[in-house]
mmCIF file of C-alpha atoms and ligand atoms in Angstrom:
data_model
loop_
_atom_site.group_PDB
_atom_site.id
_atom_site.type_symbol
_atom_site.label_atom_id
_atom_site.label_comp_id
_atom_site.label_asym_id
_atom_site.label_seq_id
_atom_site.Cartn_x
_atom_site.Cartn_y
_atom_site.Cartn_z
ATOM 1 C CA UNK A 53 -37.947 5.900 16.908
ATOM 2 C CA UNK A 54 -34.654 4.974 14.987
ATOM 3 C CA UNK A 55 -35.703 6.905 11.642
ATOM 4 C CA UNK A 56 -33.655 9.636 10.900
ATOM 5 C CA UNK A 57 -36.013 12.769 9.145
ATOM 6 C CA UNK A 58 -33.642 14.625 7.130
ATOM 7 C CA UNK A 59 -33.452 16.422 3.507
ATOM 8 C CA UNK A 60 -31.739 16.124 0.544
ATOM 9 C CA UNK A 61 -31.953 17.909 -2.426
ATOM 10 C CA UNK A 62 -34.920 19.530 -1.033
ATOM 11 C CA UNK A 63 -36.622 15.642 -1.216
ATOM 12 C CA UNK A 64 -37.778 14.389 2.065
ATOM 13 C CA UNK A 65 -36.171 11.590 3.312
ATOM 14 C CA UNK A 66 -36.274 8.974 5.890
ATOM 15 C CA UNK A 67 -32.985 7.359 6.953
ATOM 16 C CA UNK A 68 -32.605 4.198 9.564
ATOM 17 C CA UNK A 69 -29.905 4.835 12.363
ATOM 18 C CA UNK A 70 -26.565 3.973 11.288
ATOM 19 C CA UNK A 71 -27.613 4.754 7.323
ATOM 20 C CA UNK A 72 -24.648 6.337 5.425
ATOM 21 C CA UNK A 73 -25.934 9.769 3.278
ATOM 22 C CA UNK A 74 -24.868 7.906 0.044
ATOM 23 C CA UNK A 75 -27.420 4.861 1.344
ATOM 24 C CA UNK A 76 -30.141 6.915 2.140
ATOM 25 C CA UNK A 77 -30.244 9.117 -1.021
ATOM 26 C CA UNK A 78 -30.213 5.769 -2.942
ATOM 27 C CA UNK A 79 -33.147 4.617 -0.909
ATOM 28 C CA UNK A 80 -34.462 7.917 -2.412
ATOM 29 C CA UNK A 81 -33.663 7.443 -5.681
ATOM 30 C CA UNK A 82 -31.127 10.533 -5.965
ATOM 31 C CA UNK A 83 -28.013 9.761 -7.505
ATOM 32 C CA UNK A 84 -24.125 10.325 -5.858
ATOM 33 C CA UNK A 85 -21.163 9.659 -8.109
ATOM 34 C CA UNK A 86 -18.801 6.846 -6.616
ATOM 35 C CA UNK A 87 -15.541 4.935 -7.793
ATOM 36 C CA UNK A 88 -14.812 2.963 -4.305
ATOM 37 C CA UNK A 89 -17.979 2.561 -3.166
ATOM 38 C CA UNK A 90 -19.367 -1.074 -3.018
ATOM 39 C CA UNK A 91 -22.428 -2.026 -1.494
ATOM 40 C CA UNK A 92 -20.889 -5.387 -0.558
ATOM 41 C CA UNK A 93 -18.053 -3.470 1.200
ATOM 42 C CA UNK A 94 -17.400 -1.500 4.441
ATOM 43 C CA UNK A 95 -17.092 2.649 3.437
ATOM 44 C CA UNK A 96 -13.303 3.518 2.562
ATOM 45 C CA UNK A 97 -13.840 6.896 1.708
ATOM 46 C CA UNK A 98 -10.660 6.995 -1.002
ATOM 47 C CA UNK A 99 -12.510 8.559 -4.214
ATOM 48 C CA UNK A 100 -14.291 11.531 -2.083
ATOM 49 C CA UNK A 101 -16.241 11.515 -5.621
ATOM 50 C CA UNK A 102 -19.099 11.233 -3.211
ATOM 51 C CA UNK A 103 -18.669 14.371 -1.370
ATOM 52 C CA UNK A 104 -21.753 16.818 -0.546
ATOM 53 C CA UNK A 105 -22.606 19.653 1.259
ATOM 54 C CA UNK A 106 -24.113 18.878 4.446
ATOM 55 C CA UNK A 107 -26.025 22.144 6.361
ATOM 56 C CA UNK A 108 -26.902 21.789 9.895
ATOM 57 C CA UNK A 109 -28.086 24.779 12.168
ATOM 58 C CA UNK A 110 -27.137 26.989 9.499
ATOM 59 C CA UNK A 111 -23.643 25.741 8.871
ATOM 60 C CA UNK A 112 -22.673 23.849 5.589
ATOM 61 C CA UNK A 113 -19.649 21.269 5.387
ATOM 62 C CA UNK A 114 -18.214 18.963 3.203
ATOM 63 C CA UNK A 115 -18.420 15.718 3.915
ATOM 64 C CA UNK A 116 -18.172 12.574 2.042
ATOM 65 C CA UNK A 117 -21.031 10.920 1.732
ATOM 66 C CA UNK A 118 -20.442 7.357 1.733
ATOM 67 C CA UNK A 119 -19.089 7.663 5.532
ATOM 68 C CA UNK A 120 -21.027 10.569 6.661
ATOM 69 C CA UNK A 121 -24.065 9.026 8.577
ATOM 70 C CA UNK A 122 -27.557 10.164 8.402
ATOM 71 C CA UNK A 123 -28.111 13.048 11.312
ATOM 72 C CA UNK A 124 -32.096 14.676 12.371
ATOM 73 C CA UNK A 125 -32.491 18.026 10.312
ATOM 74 C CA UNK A 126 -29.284 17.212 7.907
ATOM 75 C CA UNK A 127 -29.963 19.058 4.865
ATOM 76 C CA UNK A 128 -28.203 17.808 2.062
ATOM 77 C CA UNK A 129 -27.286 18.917 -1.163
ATOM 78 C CA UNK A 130 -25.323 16.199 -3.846
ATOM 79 C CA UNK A 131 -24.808 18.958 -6.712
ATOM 80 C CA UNK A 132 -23.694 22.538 -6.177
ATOM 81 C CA UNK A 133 -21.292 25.010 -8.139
ATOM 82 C CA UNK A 134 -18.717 24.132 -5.377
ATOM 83 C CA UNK A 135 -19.548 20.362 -5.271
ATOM 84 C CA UNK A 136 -19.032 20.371 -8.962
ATOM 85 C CA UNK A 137 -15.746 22.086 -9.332
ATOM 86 C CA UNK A 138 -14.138 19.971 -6.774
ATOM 87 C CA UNK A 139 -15.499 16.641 -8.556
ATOM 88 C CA UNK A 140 -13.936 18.170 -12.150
ATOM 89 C CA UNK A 141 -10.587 18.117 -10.156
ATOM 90 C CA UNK A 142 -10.587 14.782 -8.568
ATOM 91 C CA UNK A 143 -11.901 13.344 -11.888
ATOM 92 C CA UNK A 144 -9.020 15.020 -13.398
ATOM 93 C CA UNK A 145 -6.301 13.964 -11.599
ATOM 94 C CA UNK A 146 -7.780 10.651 -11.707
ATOM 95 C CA UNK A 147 -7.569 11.163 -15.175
ATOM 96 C CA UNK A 148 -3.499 11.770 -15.120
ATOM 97 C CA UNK A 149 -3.863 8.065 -13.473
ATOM 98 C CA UNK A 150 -5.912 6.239 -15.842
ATOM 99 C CA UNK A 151 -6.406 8.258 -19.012
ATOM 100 C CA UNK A 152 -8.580 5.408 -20.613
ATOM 101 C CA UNK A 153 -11.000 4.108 -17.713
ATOM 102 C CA UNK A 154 -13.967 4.592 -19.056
ATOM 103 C CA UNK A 155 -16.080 4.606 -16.160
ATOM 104 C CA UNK A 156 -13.507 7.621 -14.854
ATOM 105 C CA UNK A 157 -14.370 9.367 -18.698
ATOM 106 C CA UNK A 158 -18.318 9.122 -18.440
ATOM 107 C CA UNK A 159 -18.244 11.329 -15.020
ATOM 108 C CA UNK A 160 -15.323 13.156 -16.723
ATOM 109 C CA UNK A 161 -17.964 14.170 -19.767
ATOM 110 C CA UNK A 162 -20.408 14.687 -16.994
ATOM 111 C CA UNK A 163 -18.361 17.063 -14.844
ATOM 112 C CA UNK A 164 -16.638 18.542 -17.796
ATOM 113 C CA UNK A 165 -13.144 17.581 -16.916
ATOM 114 C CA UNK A 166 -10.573 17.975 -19.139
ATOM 115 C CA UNK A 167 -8.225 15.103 -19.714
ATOM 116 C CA UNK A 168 -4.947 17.190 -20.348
ATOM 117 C CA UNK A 169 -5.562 19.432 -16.812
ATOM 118 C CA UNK A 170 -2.770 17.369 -15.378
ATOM 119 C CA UNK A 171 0.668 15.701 -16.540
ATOM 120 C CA UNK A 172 -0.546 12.170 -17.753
ATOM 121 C CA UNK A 173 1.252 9.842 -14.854
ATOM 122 C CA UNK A 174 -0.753 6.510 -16.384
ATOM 123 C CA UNK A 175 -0.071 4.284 -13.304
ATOM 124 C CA UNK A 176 -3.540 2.951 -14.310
ATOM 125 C CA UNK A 177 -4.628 2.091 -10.505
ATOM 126 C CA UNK A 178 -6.170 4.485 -9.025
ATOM 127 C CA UNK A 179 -6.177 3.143 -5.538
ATOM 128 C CA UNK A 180 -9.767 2.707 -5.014
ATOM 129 C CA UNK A 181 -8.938 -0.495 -3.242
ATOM 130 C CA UNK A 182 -12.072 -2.370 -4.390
ATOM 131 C CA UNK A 183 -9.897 -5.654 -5.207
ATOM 132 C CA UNK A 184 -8.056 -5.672 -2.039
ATOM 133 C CA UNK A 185 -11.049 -5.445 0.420
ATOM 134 C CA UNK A 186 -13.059 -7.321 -2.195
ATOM 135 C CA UNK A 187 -10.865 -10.626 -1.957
ATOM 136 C CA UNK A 188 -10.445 -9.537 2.190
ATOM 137 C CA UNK A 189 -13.918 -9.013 3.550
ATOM 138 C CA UNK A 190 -16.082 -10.967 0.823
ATOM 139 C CA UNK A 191 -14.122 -13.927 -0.742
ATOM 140 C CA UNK A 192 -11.835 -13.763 3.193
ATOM 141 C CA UNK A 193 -8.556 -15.010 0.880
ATOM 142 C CA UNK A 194 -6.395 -12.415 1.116
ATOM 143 C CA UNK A 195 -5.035 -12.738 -2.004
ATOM 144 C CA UNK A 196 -4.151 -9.262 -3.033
ATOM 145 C CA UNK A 197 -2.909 -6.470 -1.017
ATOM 146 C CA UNK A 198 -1.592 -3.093 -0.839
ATOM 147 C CA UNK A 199 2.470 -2.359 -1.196
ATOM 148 C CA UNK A 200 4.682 0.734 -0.781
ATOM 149 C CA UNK A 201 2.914 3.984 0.026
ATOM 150 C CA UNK A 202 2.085 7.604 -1.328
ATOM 151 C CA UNK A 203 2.681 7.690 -5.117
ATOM 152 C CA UNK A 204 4.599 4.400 -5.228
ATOM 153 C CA UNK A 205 1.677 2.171 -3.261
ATOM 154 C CA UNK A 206 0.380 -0.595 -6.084
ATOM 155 C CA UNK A 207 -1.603 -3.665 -5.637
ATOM 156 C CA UNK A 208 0.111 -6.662 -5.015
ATOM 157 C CA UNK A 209 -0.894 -10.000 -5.425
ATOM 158 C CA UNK A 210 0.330 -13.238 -2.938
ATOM 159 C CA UNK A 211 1.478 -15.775 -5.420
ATOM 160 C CA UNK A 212 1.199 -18.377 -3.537
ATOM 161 C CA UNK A 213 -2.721 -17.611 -2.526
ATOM 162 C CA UNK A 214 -3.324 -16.118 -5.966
ATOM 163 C CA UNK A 215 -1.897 -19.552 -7.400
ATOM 164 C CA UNK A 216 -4.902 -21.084 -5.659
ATOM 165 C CA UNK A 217 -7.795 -18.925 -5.640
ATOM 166 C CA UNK A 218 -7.845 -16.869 -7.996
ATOM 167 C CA UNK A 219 -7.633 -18.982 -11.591
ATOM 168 C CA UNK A 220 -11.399 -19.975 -10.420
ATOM 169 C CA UNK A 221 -12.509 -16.930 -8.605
ATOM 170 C CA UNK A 222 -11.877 -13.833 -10.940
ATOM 171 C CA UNK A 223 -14.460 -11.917 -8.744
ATOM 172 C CA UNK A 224 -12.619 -9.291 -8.213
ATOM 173 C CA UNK A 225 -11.780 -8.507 -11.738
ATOM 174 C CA UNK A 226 -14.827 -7.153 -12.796
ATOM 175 C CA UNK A 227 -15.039 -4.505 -9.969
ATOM 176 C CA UNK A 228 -11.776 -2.671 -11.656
ATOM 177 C CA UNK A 229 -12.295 0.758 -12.499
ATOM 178 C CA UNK A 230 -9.208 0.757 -14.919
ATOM 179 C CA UNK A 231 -8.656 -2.742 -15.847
ATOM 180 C CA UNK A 232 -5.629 -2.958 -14.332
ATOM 181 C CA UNK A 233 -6.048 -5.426 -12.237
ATOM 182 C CA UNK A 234 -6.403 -7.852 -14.807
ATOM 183 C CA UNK A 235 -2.954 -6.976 -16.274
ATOM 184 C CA UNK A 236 -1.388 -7.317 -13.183
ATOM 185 C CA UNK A 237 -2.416 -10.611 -12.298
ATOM 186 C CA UNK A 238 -1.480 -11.850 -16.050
ATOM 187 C CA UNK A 239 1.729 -10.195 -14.946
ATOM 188 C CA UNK A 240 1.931 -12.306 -11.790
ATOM 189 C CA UNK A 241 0.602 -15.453 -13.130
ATOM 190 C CA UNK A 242 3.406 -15.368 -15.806
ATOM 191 C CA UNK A 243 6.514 -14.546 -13.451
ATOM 192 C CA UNK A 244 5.198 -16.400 -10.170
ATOM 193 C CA UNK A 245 3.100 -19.503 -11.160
ATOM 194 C CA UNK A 246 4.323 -22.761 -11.237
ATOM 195 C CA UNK A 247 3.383 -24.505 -14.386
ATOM 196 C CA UNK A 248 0.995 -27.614 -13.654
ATOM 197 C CA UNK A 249 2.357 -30.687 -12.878
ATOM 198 C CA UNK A 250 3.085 -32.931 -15.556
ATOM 199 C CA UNK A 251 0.859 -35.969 -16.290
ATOM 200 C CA UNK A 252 2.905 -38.839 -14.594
ATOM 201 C CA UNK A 253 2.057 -41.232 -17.591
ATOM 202 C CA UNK A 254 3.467 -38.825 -20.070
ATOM 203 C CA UNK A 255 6.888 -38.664 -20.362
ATOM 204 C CA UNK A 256 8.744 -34.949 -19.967
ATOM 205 C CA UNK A 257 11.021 -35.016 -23.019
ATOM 206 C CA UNK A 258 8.062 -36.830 -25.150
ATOM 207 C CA UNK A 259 5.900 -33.963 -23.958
ATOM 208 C CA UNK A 260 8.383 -31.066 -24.976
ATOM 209 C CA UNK A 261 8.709 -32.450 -28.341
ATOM 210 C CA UNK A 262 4.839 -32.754 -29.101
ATOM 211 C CA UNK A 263 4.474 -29.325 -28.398
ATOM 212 C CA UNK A 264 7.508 -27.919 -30.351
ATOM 213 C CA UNK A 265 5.832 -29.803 -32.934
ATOM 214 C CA UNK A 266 2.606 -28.237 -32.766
ATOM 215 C CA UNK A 267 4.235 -24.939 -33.108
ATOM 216 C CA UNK A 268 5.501 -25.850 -36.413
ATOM 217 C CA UNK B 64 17.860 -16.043 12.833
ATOM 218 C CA UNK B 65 16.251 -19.684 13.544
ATOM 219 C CA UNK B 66 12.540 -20.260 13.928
ATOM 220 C CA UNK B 67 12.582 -20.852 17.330
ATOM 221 C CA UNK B 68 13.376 -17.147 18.320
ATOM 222 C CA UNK B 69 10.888 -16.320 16.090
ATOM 223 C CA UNK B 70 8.524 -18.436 18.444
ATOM 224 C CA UNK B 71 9.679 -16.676 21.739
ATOM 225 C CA UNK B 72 9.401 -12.952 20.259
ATOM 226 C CA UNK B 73 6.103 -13.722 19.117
ATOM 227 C CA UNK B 74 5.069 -15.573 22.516
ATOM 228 C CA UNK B 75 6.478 -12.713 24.456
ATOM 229 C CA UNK B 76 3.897 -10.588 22.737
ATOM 230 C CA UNK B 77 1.030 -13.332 23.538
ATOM 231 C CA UNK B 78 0.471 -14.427 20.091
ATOM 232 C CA UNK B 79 -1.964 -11.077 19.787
ATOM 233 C CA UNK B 80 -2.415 -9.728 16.614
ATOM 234 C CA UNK B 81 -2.177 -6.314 17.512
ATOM 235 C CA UNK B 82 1.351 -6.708 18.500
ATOM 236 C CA UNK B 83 2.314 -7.104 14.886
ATOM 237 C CA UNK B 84 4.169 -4.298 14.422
ATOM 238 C CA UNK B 85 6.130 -4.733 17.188
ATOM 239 C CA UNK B 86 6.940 -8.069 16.241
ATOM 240 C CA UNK B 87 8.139 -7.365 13.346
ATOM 241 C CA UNK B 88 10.193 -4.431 14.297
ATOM 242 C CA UNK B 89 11.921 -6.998 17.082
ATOM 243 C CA UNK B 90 12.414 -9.272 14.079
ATOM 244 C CA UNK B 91 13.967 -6.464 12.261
ATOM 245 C CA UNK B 92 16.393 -5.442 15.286
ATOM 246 C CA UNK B 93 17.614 -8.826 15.581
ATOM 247 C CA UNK B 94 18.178 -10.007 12.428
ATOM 248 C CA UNK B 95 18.584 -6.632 10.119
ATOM 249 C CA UNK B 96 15.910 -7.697 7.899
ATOM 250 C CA UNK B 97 12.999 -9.841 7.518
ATOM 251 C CA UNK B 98 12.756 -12.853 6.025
ATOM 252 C CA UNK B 99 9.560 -14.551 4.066
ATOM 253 C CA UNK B 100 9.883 -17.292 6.000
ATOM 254 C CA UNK B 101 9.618 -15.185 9.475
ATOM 255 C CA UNK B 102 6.462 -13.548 8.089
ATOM 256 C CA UNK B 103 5.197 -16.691 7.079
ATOM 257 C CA UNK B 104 5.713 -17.833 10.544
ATOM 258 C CA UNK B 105 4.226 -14.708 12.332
ATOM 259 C CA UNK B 106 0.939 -14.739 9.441
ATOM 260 C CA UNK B 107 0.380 -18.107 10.710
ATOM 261 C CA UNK B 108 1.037 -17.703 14.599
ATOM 262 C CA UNK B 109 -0.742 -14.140 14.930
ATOM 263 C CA UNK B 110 -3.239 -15.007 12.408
ATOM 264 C CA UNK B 111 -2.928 -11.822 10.357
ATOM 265 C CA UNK B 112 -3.043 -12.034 6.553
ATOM 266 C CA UNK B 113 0.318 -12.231 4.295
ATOM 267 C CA UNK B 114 -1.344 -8.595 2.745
ATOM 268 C CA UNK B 115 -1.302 -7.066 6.025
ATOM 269 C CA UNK B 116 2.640 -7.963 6.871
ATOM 270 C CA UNK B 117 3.527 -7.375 3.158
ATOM 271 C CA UNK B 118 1.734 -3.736 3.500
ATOM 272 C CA UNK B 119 3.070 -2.617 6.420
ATOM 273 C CA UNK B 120 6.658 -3.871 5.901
ATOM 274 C CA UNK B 121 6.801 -1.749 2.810
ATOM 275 C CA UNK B 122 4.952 0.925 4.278
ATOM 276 C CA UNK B 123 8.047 1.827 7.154
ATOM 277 C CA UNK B 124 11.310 2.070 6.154
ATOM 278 C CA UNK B 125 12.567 0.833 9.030
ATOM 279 C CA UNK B 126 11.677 -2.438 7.423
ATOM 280 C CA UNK B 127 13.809 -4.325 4.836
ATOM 281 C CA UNK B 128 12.766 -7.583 3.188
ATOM 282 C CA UNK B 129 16.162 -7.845 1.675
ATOM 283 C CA UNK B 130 19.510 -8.620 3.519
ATOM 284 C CA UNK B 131 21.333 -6.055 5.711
ATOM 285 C CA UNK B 132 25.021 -6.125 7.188
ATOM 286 C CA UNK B 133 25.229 -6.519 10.524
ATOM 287 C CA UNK B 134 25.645 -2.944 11.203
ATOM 288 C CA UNK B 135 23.664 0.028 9.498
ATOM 289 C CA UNK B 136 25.680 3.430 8.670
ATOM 290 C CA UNK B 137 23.513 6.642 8.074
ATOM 291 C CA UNK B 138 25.274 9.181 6.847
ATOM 292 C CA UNK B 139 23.865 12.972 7.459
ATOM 293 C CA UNK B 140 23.222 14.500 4.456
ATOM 294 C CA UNK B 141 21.183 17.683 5.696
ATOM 295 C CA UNK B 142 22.578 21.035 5.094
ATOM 296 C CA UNK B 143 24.566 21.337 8.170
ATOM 297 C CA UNK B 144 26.068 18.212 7.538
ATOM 298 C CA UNK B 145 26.873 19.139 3.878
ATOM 299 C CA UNK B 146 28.685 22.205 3.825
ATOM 300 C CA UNK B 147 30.528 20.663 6.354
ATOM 301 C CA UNK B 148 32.224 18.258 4.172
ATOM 302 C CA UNK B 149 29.294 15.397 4.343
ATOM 303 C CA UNK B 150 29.958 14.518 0.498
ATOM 304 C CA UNK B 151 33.635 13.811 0.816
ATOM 305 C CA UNK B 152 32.710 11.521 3.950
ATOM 306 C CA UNK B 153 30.280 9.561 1.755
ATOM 307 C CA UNK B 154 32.521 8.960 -1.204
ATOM 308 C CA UNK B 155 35.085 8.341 1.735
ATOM 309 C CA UNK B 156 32.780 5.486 3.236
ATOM 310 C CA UNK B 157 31.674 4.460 -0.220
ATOM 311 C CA UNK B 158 35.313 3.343 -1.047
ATOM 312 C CA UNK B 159 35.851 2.155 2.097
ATOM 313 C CA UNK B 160 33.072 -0.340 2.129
ATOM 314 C CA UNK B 161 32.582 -0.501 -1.728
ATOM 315 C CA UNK B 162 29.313 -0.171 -1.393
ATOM 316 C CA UNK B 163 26.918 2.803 -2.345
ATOM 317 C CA UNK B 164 24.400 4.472 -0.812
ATOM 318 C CA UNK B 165 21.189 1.914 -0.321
ATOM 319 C CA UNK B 166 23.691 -0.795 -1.193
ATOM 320 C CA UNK B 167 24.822 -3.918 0.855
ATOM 321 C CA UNK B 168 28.062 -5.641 0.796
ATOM 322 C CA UNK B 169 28.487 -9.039 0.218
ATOM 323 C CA UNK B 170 29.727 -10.522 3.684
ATOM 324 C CA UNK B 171 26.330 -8.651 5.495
ATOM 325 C CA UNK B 172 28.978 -6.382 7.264
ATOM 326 C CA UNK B 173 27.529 -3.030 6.416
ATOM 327 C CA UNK B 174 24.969 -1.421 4.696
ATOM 328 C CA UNK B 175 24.862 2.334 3.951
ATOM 329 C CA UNK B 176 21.981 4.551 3.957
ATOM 330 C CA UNK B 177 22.076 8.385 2.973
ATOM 331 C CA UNK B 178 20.068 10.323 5.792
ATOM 332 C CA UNK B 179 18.829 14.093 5.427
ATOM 333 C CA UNK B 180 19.180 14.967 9.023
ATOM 334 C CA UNK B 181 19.793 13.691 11.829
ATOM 335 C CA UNK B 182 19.101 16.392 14.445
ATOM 336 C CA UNK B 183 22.348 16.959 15.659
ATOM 337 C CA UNK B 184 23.457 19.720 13.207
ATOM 338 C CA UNK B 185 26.051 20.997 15.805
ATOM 339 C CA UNK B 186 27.926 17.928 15.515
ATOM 340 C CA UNK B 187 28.406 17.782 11.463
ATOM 341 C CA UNK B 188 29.513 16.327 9.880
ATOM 342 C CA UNK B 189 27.723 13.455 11.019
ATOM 343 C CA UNK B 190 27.560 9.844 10.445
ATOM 344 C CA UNK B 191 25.174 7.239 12.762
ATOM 345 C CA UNK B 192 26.522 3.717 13.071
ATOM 346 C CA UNK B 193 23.880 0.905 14.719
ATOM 347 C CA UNK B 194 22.494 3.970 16.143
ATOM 348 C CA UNK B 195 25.920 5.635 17.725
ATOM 349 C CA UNK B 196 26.408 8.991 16.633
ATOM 350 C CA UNK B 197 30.095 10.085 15.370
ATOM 351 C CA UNK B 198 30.039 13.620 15.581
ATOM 352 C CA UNK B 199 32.976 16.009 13.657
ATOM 353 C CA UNK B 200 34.049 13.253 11.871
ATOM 354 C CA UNK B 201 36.975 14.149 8.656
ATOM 355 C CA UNK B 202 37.494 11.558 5.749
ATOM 356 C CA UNK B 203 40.750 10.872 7.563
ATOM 357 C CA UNK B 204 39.354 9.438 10.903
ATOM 358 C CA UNK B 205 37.021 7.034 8.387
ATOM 359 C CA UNK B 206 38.866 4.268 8.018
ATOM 360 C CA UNK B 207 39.999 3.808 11.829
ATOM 361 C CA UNK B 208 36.103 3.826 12.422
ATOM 362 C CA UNK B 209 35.194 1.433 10.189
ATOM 363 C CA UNK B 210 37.843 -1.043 11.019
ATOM 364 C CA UNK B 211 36.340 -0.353 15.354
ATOM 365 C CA UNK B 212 33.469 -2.793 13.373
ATOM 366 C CA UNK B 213 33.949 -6.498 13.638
HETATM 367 S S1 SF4 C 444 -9.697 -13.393 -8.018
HETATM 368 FE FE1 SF4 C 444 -8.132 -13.730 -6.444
HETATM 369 S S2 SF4 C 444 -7.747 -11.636 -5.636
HETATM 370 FE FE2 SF4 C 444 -9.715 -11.552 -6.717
HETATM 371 S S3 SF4 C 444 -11.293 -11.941 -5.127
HETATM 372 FE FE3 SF4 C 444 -10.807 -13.921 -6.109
HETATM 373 S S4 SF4 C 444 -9.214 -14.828 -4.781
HETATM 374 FE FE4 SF4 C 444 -9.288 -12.619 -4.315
#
């Protein structure tokens, strides 16, 4: 009763109730382009890399497929002249963000982007958010977060929950489009951390000296 | 502001989490600002994550997380207000205070914001202190204002 008979790319499918477009073309083995999309992780919708053409009763839209849930009849299409063209953009003002991602270049290459289109703003995150909910609905720490909004938002990291967690976790890290993250947490680590607490038995000034001596 | 009106404003609001933003923004009215240890305090009682507060109290700018004087002056800088002599009124109340625009002065008395307009374009120029409006105001009648300011 609950499957969901729909088409895309001309391919047959079968969807469950509640399936998103981008889940059931994967279940069919057809392809969508993502940057925020995590199967671990609720939709956020923030690339629209994922957007197709949905036609019902003779109507298309776009909609983005990794919120869009499966409907009867849906007829789907994940590549089209107008798809395309509107991926080359978004790659290429992702591109202005974070010239040297190189999961960002490969669809780049793909879509034929150009990496000059748009006045190079390198503020290397890209806002897909995959850290933040990461750390929020998986790992439940809270450790990094949004700040500011519009042009000036940036992750942020907690120090005193980062001090904690992360230095053992790191799962987040990976799951950086642009590397970024990493940088900024060596960034907080370095300005926010405490340093560890001395050995007791070792004696502060005796310590300072041994390592000005290494140095030598 | 002492932790124990922190405890009423957020028990007035039944500890629920969805009253967050108007916690803080009661926080804010009392106090001028917001303090880490207040949002520590409301994390903790409303049981919202640190990322949340920190998000949304960077997101509004009726938010600061640095110290503000105990009362706020906006001066109108929309057009009305600025042919109509709101620059001289600024530099006016900028050597008044000696403080800039965005600035605040070192006994929390005042802090100055530049605003772009406040609605009231009839009344230019204009300048909003702790939410009063002084309408038709000159760079002479500044200082007798600012001194009506304890
Ligand atoms: S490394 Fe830190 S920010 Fe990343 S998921 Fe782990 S605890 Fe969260």
């Amino acid at each position: 009763m609950s499957d969901i008979h729909m088409q895309i790319d001309g391919k047959e499918v079968i969807a469950k109730k509640g399936d998103t477009l981008l889940e059931a073309a994967k279940r069919a083995d057809i392809s969508i382009p993502t940057l925020c999309y995590h199967e671990k992780l609720k939709p956020y919708g923030a690339c629209r890399l994922c957007l197709v053409e949905a036609e019902k009763n003779g109507r298309t839209k776009l909609v983005v497929s990794c919120v869009y849930q499966a409907e009867k009849n849906l007829k789907v299409r994940t590549r089209s002249k107008k798809i395309d063209k509107i991926r080359k953009t978004l790659l290429e003002l992702l591109l202005a963000r974070a010239p040297d991602a190189p999961i960002i270049q490969d669809m780049a290459r793909e879509y034929g982007a150009e990496k000059d289109r748009f006045q190079q703003q390198a503020s290397f995150c890209v806002h897909c958010g995959l850290c933040v909910r990461y750390c929020a609905e998986v790992k439940k720490k809270n450790a990094i977060g949004f700040i500011d909004r519009g042009i000036r938002k940036e992750i942020s990291f907690i120090p005193e929950i980062a001090a904690r967690e992360c230095e053992s976790c790191k799962e987040c890290f990976p799951l950086c489009p642009t590397s970024y993250l990493q940088a900024a947490y060596v960034l907080v680590k370095g300005l926010t951390f405490l340093p560890e607490p001395p050995d007791p038995q070792v004696d502060l000034l005796d310590q300072g000296m041994e390592q000005g001596n290494e140095k030598k | 502001m002492d932790i124990e009106e922190i405890n009423q404003i957020i028990d007035r609001h039944h500890g629920e989490a969805s009253a967050l933003i108007q916690v803080m923004l009661e926080i804010q009215s009392k106090n001028h600002w917001l303090p880490g240890k207040a949002l520590e305090r409301v994390a903790e009682k409303l049981n919202v994550p640190m990322t949340r507060i920190r998000n949304i109290s960077t997101f509004y700018k009726a938010f600061s997380l640095v110290p503000k004087g105990r009362h706020e002056i906006n001066v109108c800088m929309g057009t009305a207000c600025h042919v109509r002599g709101a620059p001289r009124i600024l530099e006016t109340i900028q050597e008044e205070t000696g403080i800039k625009a965005g600035e605040t002065d070192s006994d929390l008395k005042f802090s100055l914001e530049t605003v772009n307009c406040l609605g009231c374009c009839a009344l230019g120029p204009v300048v909003e202190i702790d939410g009063k409006a002084h309408g038709k105001l000159s760079s002479a009648d500044v200082p007798n204002l600012l001194k009506s300011y304890e």
